[in-house]
CSV table of C-alpha atoms and ligand atoms in Angstrom, one decimal:
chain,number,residue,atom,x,y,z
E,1,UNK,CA,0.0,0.0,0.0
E,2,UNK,CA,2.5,1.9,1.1
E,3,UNK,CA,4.7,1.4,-1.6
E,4,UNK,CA,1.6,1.9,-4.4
E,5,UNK,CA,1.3,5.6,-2.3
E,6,UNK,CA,5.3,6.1,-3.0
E,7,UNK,CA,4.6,4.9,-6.8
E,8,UNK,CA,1.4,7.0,-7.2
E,9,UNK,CA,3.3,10.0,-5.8
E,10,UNK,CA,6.3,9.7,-8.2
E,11,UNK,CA,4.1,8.9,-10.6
E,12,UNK,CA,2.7,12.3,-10.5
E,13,UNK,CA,5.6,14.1,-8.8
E,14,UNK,CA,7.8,13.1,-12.1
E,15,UNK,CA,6.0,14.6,-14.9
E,16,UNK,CA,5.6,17.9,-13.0
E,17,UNK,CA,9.4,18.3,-12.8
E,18,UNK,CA,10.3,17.5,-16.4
E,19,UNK,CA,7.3,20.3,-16.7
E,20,UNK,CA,9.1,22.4,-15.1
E,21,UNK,CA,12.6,21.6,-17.0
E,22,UNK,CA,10.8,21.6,-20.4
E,23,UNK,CA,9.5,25.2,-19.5
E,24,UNK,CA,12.8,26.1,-18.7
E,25,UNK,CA,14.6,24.6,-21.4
E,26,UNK,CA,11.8,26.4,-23.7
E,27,UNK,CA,13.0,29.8,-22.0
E,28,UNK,CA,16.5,29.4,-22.8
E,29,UNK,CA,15.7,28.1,-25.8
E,30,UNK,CA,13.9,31.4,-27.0
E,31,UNK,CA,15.6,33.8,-25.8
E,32,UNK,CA,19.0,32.1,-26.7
E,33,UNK,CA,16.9,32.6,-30.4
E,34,UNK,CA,15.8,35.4,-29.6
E,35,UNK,CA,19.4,36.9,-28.9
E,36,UNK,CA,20.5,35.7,-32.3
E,37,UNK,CA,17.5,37.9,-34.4
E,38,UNK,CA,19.1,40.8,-32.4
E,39,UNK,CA,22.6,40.1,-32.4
E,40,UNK,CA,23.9,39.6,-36.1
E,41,UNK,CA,27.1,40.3,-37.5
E,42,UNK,CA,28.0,40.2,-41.6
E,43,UNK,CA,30.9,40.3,-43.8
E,44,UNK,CA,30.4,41.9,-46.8
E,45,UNK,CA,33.2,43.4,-49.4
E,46,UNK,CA,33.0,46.6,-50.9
E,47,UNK,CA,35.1,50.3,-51.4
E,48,UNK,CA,37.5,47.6,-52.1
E,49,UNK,CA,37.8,45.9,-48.9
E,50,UNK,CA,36.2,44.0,-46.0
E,51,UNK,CA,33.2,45.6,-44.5
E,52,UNK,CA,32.3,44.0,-41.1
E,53,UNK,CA,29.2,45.2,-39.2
E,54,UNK,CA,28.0,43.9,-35.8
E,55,UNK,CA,24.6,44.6,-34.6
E,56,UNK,CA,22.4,44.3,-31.8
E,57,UNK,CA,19.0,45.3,-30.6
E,58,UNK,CA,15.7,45.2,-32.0
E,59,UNK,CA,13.8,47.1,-34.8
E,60,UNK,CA,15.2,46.1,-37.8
E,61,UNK,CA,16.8,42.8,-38.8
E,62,UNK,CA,17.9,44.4,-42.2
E,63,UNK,CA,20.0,47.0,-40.7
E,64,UNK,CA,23.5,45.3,-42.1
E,65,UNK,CA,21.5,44.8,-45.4
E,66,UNK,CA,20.8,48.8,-45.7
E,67,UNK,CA,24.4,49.5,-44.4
E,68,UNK,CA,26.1,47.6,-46.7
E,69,UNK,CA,23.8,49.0,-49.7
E,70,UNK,CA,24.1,52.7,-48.6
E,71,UNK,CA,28.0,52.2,-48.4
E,72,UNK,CA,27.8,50.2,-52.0
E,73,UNK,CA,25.7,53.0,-53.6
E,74,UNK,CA,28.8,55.4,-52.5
E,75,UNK,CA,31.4,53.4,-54.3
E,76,UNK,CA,30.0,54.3,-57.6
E,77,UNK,CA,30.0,58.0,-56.7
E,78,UNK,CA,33.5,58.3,-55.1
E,79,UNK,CA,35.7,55.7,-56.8
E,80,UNK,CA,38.1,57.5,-59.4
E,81,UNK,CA,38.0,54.1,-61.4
E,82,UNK,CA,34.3,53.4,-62.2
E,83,UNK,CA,33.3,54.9,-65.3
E,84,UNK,CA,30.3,57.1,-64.5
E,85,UNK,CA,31.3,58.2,-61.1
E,86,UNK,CA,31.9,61.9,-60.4
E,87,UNK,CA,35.4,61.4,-59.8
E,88,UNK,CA,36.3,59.5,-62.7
E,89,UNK,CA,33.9,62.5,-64.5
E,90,UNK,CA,35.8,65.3,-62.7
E,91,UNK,CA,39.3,63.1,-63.1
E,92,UNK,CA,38.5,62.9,-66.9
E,93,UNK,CA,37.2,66.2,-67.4
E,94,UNK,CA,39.0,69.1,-69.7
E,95,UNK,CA,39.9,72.5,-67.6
E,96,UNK,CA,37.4,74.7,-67.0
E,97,UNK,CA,34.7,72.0,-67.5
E,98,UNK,CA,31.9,72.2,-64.5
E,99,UNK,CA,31.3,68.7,-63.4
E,100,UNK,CA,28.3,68.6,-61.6
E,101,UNK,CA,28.4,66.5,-58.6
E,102,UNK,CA,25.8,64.5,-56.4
E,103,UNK,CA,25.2,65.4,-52.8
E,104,UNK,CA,27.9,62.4,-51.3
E,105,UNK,CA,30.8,64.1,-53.0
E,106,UNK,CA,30.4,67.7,-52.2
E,107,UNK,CA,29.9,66.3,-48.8
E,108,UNK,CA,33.1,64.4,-48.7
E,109,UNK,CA,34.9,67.2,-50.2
E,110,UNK,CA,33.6,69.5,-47.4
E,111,UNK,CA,35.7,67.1,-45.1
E,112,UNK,CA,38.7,66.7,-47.6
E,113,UNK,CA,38.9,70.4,-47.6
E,114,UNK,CA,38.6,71.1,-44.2
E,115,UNK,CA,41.4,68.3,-43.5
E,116,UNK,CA,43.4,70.3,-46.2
E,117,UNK,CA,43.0,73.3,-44.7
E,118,UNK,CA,44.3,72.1,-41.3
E,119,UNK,CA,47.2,70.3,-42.3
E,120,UNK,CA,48.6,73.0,-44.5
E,121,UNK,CA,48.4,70.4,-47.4
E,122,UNK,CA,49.5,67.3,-45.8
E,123,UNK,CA,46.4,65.9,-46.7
E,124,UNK,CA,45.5,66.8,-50.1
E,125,UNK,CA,42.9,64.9,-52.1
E,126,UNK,CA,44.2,65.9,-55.5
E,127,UNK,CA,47.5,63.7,-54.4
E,128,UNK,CA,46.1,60.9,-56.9
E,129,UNK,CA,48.4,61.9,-60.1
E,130,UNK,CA,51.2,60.9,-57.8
E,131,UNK,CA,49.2,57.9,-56.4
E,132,UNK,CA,49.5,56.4,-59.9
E,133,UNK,CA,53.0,57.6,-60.7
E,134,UNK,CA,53.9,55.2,-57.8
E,135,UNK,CA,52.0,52.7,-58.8
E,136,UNK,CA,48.7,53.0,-56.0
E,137,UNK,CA,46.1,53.0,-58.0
E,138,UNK,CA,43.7,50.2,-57.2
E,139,UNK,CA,44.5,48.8,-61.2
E,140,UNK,CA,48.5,48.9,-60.9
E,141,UNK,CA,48.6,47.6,-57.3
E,142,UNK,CA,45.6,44.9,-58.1
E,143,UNK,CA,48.5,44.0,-61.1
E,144,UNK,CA,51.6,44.4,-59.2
E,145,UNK,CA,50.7,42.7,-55.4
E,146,UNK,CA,51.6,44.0,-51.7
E,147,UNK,CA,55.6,43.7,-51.4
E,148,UNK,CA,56.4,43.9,-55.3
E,149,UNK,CA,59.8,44.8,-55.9
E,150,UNK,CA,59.3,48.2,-58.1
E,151,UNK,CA,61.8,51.3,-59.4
E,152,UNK,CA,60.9,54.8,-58.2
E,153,UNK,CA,60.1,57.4,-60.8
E,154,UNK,CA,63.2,59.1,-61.9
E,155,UNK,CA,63.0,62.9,-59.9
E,156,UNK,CA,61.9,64.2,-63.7
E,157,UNK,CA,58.5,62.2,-63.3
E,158,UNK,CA,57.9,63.2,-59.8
E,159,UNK,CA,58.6,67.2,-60.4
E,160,UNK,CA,56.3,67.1,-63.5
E,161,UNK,CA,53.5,65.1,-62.4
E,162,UNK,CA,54.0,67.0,-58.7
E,163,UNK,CA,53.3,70.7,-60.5
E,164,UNK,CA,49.4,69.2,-60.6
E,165,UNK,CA,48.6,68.7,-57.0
E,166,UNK,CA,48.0,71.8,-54.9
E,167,UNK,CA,43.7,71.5,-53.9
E,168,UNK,CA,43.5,75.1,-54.2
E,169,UNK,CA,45.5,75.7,-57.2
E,170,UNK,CA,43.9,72.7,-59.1
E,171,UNK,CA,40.2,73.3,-58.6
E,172,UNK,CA,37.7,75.1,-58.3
E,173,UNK,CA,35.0,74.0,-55.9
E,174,UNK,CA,31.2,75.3,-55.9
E,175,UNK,CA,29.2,74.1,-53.4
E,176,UNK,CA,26.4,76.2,-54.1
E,177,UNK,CA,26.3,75.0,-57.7
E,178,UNK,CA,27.7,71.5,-56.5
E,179,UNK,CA,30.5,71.8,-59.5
E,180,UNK,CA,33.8,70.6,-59.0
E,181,UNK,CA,36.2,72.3,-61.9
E,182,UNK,CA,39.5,72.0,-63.0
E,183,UNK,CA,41.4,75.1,-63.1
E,184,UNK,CA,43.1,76.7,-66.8
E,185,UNK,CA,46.3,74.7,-66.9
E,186,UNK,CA,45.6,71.9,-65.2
E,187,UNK,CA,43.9,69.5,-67.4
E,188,UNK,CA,46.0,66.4,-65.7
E,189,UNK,CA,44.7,67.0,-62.1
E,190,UNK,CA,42.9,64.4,-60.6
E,191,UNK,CA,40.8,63.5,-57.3
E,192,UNK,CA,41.1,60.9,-55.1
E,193,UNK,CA,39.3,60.2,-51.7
E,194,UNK,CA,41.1,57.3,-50.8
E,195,UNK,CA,42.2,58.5,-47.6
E,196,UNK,CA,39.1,59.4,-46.7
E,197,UNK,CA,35.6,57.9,-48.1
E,198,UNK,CA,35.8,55.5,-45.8
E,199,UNK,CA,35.6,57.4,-43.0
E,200,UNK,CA,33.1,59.0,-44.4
E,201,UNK,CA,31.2,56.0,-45.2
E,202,UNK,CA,30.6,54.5,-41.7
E,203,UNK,CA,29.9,58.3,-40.2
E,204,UNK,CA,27.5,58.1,-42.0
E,205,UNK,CA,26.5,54.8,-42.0
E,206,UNK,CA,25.9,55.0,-38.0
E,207,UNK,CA,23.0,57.7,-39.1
E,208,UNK,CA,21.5,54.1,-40.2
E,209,UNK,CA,21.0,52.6,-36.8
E,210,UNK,CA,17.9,53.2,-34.8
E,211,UNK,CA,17.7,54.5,-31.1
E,212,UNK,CA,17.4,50.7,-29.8
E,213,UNK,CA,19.7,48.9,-31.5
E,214,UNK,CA,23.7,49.6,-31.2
E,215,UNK,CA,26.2,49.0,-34.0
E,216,UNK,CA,30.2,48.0,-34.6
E,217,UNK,CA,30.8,48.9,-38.1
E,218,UNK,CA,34.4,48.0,-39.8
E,219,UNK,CA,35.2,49.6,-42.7
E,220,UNK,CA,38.3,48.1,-44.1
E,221,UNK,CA,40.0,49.0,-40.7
E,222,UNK,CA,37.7,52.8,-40.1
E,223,UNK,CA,36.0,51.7,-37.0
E,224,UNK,CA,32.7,53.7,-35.9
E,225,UNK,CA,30.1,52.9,-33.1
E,226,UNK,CA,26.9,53.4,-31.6
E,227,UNK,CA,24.7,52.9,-28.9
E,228,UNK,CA,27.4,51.9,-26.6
E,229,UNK,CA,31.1,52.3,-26.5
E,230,UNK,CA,33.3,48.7,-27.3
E,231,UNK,CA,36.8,47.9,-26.8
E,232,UNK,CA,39.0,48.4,-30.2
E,233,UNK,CA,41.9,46.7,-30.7
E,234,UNK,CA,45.1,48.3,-32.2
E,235,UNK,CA,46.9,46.5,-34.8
E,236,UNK,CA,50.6,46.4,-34.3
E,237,UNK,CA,52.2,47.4,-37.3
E,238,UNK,CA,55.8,45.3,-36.6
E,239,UNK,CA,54.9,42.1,-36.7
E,240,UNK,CA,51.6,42.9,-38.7
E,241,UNK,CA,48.7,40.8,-37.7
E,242,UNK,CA,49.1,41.4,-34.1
E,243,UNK,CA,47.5,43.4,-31.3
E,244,UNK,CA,49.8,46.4,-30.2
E,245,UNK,CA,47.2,47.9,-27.7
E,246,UNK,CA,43.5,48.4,-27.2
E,247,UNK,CA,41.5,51.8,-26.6
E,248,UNK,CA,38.0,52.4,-25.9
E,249,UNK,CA,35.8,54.1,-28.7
E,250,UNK,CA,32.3,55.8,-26.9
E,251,UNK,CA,29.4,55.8,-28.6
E,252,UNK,CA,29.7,57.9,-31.8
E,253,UNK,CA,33.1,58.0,-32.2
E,254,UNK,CA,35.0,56.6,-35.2
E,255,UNK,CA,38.6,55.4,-35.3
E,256,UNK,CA,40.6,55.4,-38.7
E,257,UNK,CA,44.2,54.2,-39.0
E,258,UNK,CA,46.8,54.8,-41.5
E,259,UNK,CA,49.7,52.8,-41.9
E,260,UNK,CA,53.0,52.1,-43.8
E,261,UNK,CA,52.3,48.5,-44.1
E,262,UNK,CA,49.0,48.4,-45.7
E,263,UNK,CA,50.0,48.6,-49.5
E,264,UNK,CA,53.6,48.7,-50.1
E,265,UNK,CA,55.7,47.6,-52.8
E,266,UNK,CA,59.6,46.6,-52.1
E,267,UNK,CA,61.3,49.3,-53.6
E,268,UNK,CA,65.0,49.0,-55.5
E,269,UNK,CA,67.2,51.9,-55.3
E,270,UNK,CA,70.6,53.0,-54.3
E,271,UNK,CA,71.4,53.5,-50.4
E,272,UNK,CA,69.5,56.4,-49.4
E,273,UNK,CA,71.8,57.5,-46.6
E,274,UNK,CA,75.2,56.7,-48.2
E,275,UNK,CA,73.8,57.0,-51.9
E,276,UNK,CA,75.4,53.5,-52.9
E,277,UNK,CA,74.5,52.1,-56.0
E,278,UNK,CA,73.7,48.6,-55.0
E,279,UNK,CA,70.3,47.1,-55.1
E,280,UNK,CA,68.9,48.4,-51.7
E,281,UNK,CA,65.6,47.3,-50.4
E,282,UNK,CA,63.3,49.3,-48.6
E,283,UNK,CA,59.8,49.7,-48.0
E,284,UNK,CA,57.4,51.7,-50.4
E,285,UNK,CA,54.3,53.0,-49.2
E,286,UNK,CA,51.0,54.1,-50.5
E,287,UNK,CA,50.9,57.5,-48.5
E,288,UNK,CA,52.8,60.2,-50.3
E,289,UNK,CA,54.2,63.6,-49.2
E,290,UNK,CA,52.5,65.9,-51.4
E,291,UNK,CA,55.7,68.1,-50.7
E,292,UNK,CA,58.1,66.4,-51.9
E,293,UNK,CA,56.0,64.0,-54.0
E,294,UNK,CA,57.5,60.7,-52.9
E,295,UNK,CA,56.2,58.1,-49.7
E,296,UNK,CA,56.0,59.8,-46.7
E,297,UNK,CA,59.2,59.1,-44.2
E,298,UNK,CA,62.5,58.5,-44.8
E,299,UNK,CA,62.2,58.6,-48.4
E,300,UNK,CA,60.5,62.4,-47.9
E,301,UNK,CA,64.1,62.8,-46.0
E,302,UNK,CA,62.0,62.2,-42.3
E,303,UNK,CA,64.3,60.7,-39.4
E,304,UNK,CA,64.0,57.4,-38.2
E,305,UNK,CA,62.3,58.9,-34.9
E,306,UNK,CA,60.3,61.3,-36.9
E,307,UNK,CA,59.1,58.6,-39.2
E,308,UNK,CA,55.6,57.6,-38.4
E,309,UNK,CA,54.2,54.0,-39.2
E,310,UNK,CA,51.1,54.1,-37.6
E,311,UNK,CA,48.6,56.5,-37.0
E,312,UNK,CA,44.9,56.1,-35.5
E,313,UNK,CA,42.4,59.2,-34.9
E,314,UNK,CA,39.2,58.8,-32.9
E,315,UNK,CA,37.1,61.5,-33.9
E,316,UNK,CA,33.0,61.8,-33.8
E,317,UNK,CA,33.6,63.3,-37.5
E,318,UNK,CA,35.2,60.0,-39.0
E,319,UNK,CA,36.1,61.7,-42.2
E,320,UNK,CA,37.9,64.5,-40.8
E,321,UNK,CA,39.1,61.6,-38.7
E,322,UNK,CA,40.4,59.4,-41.7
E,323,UNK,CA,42.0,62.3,-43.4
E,324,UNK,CA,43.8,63.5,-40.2
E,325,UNK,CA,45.1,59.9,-39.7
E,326,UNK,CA,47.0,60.2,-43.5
E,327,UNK,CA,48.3,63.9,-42.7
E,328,UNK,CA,49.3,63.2,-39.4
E,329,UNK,CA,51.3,60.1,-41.3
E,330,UNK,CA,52.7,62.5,-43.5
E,331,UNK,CA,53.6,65.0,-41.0
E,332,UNK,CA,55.4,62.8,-39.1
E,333,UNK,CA,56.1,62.7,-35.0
E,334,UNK,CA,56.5,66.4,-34.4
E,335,UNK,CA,54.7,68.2,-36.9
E,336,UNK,CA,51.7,65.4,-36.4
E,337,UNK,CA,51.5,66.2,-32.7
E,338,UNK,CA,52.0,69.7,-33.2
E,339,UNK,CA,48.6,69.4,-35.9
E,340,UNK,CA,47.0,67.2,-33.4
E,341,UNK,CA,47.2,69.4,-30.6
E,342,UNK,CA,46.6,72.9,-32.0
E,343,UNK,CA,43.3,74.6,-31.2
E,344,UNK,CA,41.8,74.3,-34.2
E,345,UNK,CA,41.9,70.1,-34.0
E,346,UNK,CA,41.6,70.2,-30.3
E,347,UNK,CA,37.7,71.8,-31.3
E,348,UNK,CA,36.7,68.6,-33.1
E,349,UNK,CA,38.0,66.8,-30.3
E,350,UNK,CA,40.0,64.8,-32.0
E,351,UNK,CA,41.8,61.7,-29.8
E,352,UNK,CA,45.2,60.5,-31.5
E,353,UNK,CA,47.7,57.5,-31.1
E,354,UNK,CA,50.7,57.7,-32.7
E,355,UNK,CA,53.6,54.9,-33.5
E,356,UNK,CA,57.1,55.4,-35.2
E,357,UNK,CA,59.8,53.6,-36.7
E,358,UNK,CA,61.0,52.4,-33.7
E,359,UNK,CA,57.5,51.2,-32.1
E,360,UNK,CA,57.3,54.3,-29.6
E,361,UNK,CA,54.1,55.5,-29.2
E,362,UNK,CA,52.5,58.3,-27.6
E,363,UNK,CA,48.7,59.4,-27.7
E,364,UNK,CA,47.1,62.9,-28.2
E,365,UNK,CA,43.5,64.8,-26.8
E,366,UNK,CA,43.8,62.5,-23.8
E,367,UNK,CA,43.1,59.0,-25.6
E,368,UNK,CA,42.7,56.6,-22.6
E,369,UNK,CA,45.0,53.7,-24.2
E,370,UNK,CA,46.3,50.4,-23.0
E,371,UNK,CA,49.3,48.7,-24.5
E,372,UNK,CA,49.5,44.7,-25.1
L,20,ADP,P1,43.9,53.3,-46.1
L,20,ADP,O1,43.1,53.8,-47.3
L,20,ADP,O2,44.9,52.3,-46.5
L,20,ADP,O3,43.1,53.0,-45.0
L,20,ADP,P2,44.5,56.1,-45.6
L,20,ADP,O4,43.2,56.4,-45.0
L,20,ADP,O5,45.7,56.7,-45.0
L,20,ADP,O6,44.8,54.6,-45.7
L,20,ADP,O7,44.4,56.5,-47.1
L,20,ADP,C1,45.5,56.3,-48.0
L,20,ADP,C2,45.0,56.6,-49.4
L,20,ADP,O8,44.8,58.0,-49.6
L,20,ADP,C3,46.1,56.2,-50.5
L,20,ADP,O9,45.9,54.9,-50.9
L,20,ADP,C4,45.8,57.2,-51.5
L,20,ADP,O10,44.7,56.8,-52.3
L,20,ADP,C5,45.4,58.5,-50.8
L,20,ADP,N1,46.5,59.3,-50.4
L,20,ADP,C6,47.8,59.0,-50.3
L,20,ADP,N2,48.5,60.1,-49.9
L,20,ADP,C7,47.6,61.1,-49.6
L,20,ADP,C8,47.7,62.4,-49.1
L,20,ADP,N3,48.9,62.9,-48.8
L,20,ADP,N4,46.6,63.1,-49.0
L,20,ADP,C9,45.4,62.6,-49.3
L,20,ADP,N5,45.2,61.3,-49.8
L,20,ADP,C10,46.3,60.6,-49.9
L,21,MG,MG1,43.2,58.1,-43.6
């Protein structure tokens, strides 16, 4: 009898509890799926590199669909080599031709100006005729490969195809009338926003993200956030592919890097300190000096300790941002800081980290950063 009780109570006591298990494994269960609508994170390519976007929240599962569209849609108005763009337009256009321009570029030229105007030129978007003398346009450096051993341009190339960069000599820019014209003699001028569409891109791009969700977008290394701040790894540029520190980047603020070892070729030339003619080696990079019209650092005459490799600014303005990181390259470890640090930066509140040759660092506008 006793024992029947004992059964009969189990009997009933046992389907209760795997009940309760079953209506906790169900809870788990949802939200676990429900945490994976709201959390997504995508890969996509485009503006010719990786585009990685990490979301979370609710109200809207398309969100990194519409991202990676608006960012797409800006390739064909800002890249110099798609036929139809306004910088292959204003690139192929005669002197004194008006090009008129869409809404995205005169924006991004607001920026690139601005960044021009800081920098005294260090940053100078109509760079791009000595971008392809060296070889880095996206076609010659799709053709050639990272590392390629490549002459320089003998100093005959660099002075004549120099004498067409200058922003404010070159062209004439119209916001009003949204034109962007070549001036009378320089027919050869050419635009390029290479060091700084992609800042542009995920500013704006965060405009994308509603007021519950939050957002990590990575634009081919132009990092911007929203809805809360995230920890941001620094890549170390000696050895590449590792972490040489991490910084926090708050909620609207955008980090762009520029560094010597993200397109180089191997360059052959003759010693450059004791001017030997033997097959020297040394590294070639994509970011050039409009000054002196060749790679920014020692091969602009920079000193080892003055030679920057690295360069990140966080700024809530990522264009201004990724254009600041390029001149601040160019500029080099005093004249960078010096830029960084004057009053008309320090109003943007711009946050800097800077590395040189010799893997010093040091940080500007009070960037909190921690070293691996
Ligand atoms: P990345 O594009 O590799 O992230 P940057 O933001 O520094 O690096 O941009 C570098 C690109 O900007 C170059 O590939 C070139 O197209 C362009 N560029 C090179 N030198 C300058 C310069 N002095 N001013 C403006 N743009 C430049
Ligand atoms: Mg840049």
């Amino acid at each position: 009898m006793k024992t029947t009780d004992f059964a009969r109570v189990k009997s009933v006591a046992l389907p209760k509890k795997i009940l309760k298990l079953a209506l906790i494994l169900c809870v788990v269960i949802l939200c676990a799926a429900l945490l994976y609508a709201c959390n997504r994170y995508k890969l996509y390519f485009v503006l010719g590199t990786d585009l990685e976007i990490n979301t979370e929240g609710t109200g809207g599962s398309d969100l990194t669909e519409r991202i990676y569209e608006y960012i797409a849609s800006l390739e064909n108005v800002l890249s110099p080599s798609i036929p139809g763009s306004d910088l292959y337009r204003i690139n192929n256009a005669a002197e004194n031709e008006p090009v008129v321009c869409r809404d995205a570029t005169m924006s991004v030229m607001r920026s690139a100006e601005l960044a021009f105007l800081l920098s005294g030129g260090a940053y100078d978007p109509s760079v791009y005729p000595l971008v392809k003398l060296w070889g880095f346009d996206s076609e010659a450096f799709g053709k050639n490969g990272q590392g390629a051993e490549v002459s320089p341009p003998s100093d005959e190339e660099i002075a004549a195809v120099k004498r067409l960069v200058g922003l404010k000599d070159a062209f004439e820019i119209n916001y009003e009338n949204k034109t962007i014209t070549k001036n009378i003699g320089y027919g050869g001028a050419m635009l390029d926003f290479g060091g700084v569409a992609k800042g542009y891109a995920v500013r704006e791009a965060l405009r994308l993200v509603g007021a519950n969700q939050r957002a990590l977008i990575n634009l081919g290394g132009n990092i911007g956030v929203t809805g809360r701040s995230y920890t941001i790894g620094i890549g170390n540029p000696r050895p590449a592919d590792e972490l040489f520190g991490k910084l926090t980047l708050n909620a609207g603020e955008c980090v762009s890097t520029s560094g010597d070892y993200e397109r180089y070729y191997t360059l052959v030339c003759d010693d450059p300190e004791t001017g030997e003619k033997t097959s020297y080696k040394y590294r070639m990079h994509h970011i050039i000096d409009p000054r002196t019209g060749k790679p920014s650092g020692s091969l602009s005459g920079q000193s080892g300790e003055e030679t920057l490799i690295s360069v990140s600014v966080i700024a809530a303005d990522g264009a201004l941002g990724d254009a600041l990181s390029t001149a601040v390259l160019v500029l080099g470890k005093t004249k960078g800081s010096e830029l960084l640090n004057s009053d008309e930066v320090r109003e943007f509140g711009v946050k800097a980290i800077l590395i040189n040759a010799s893997l010093d660092y040091q940080t500007a506008g009070g960037l909190g950063f921690s070293k691996s």
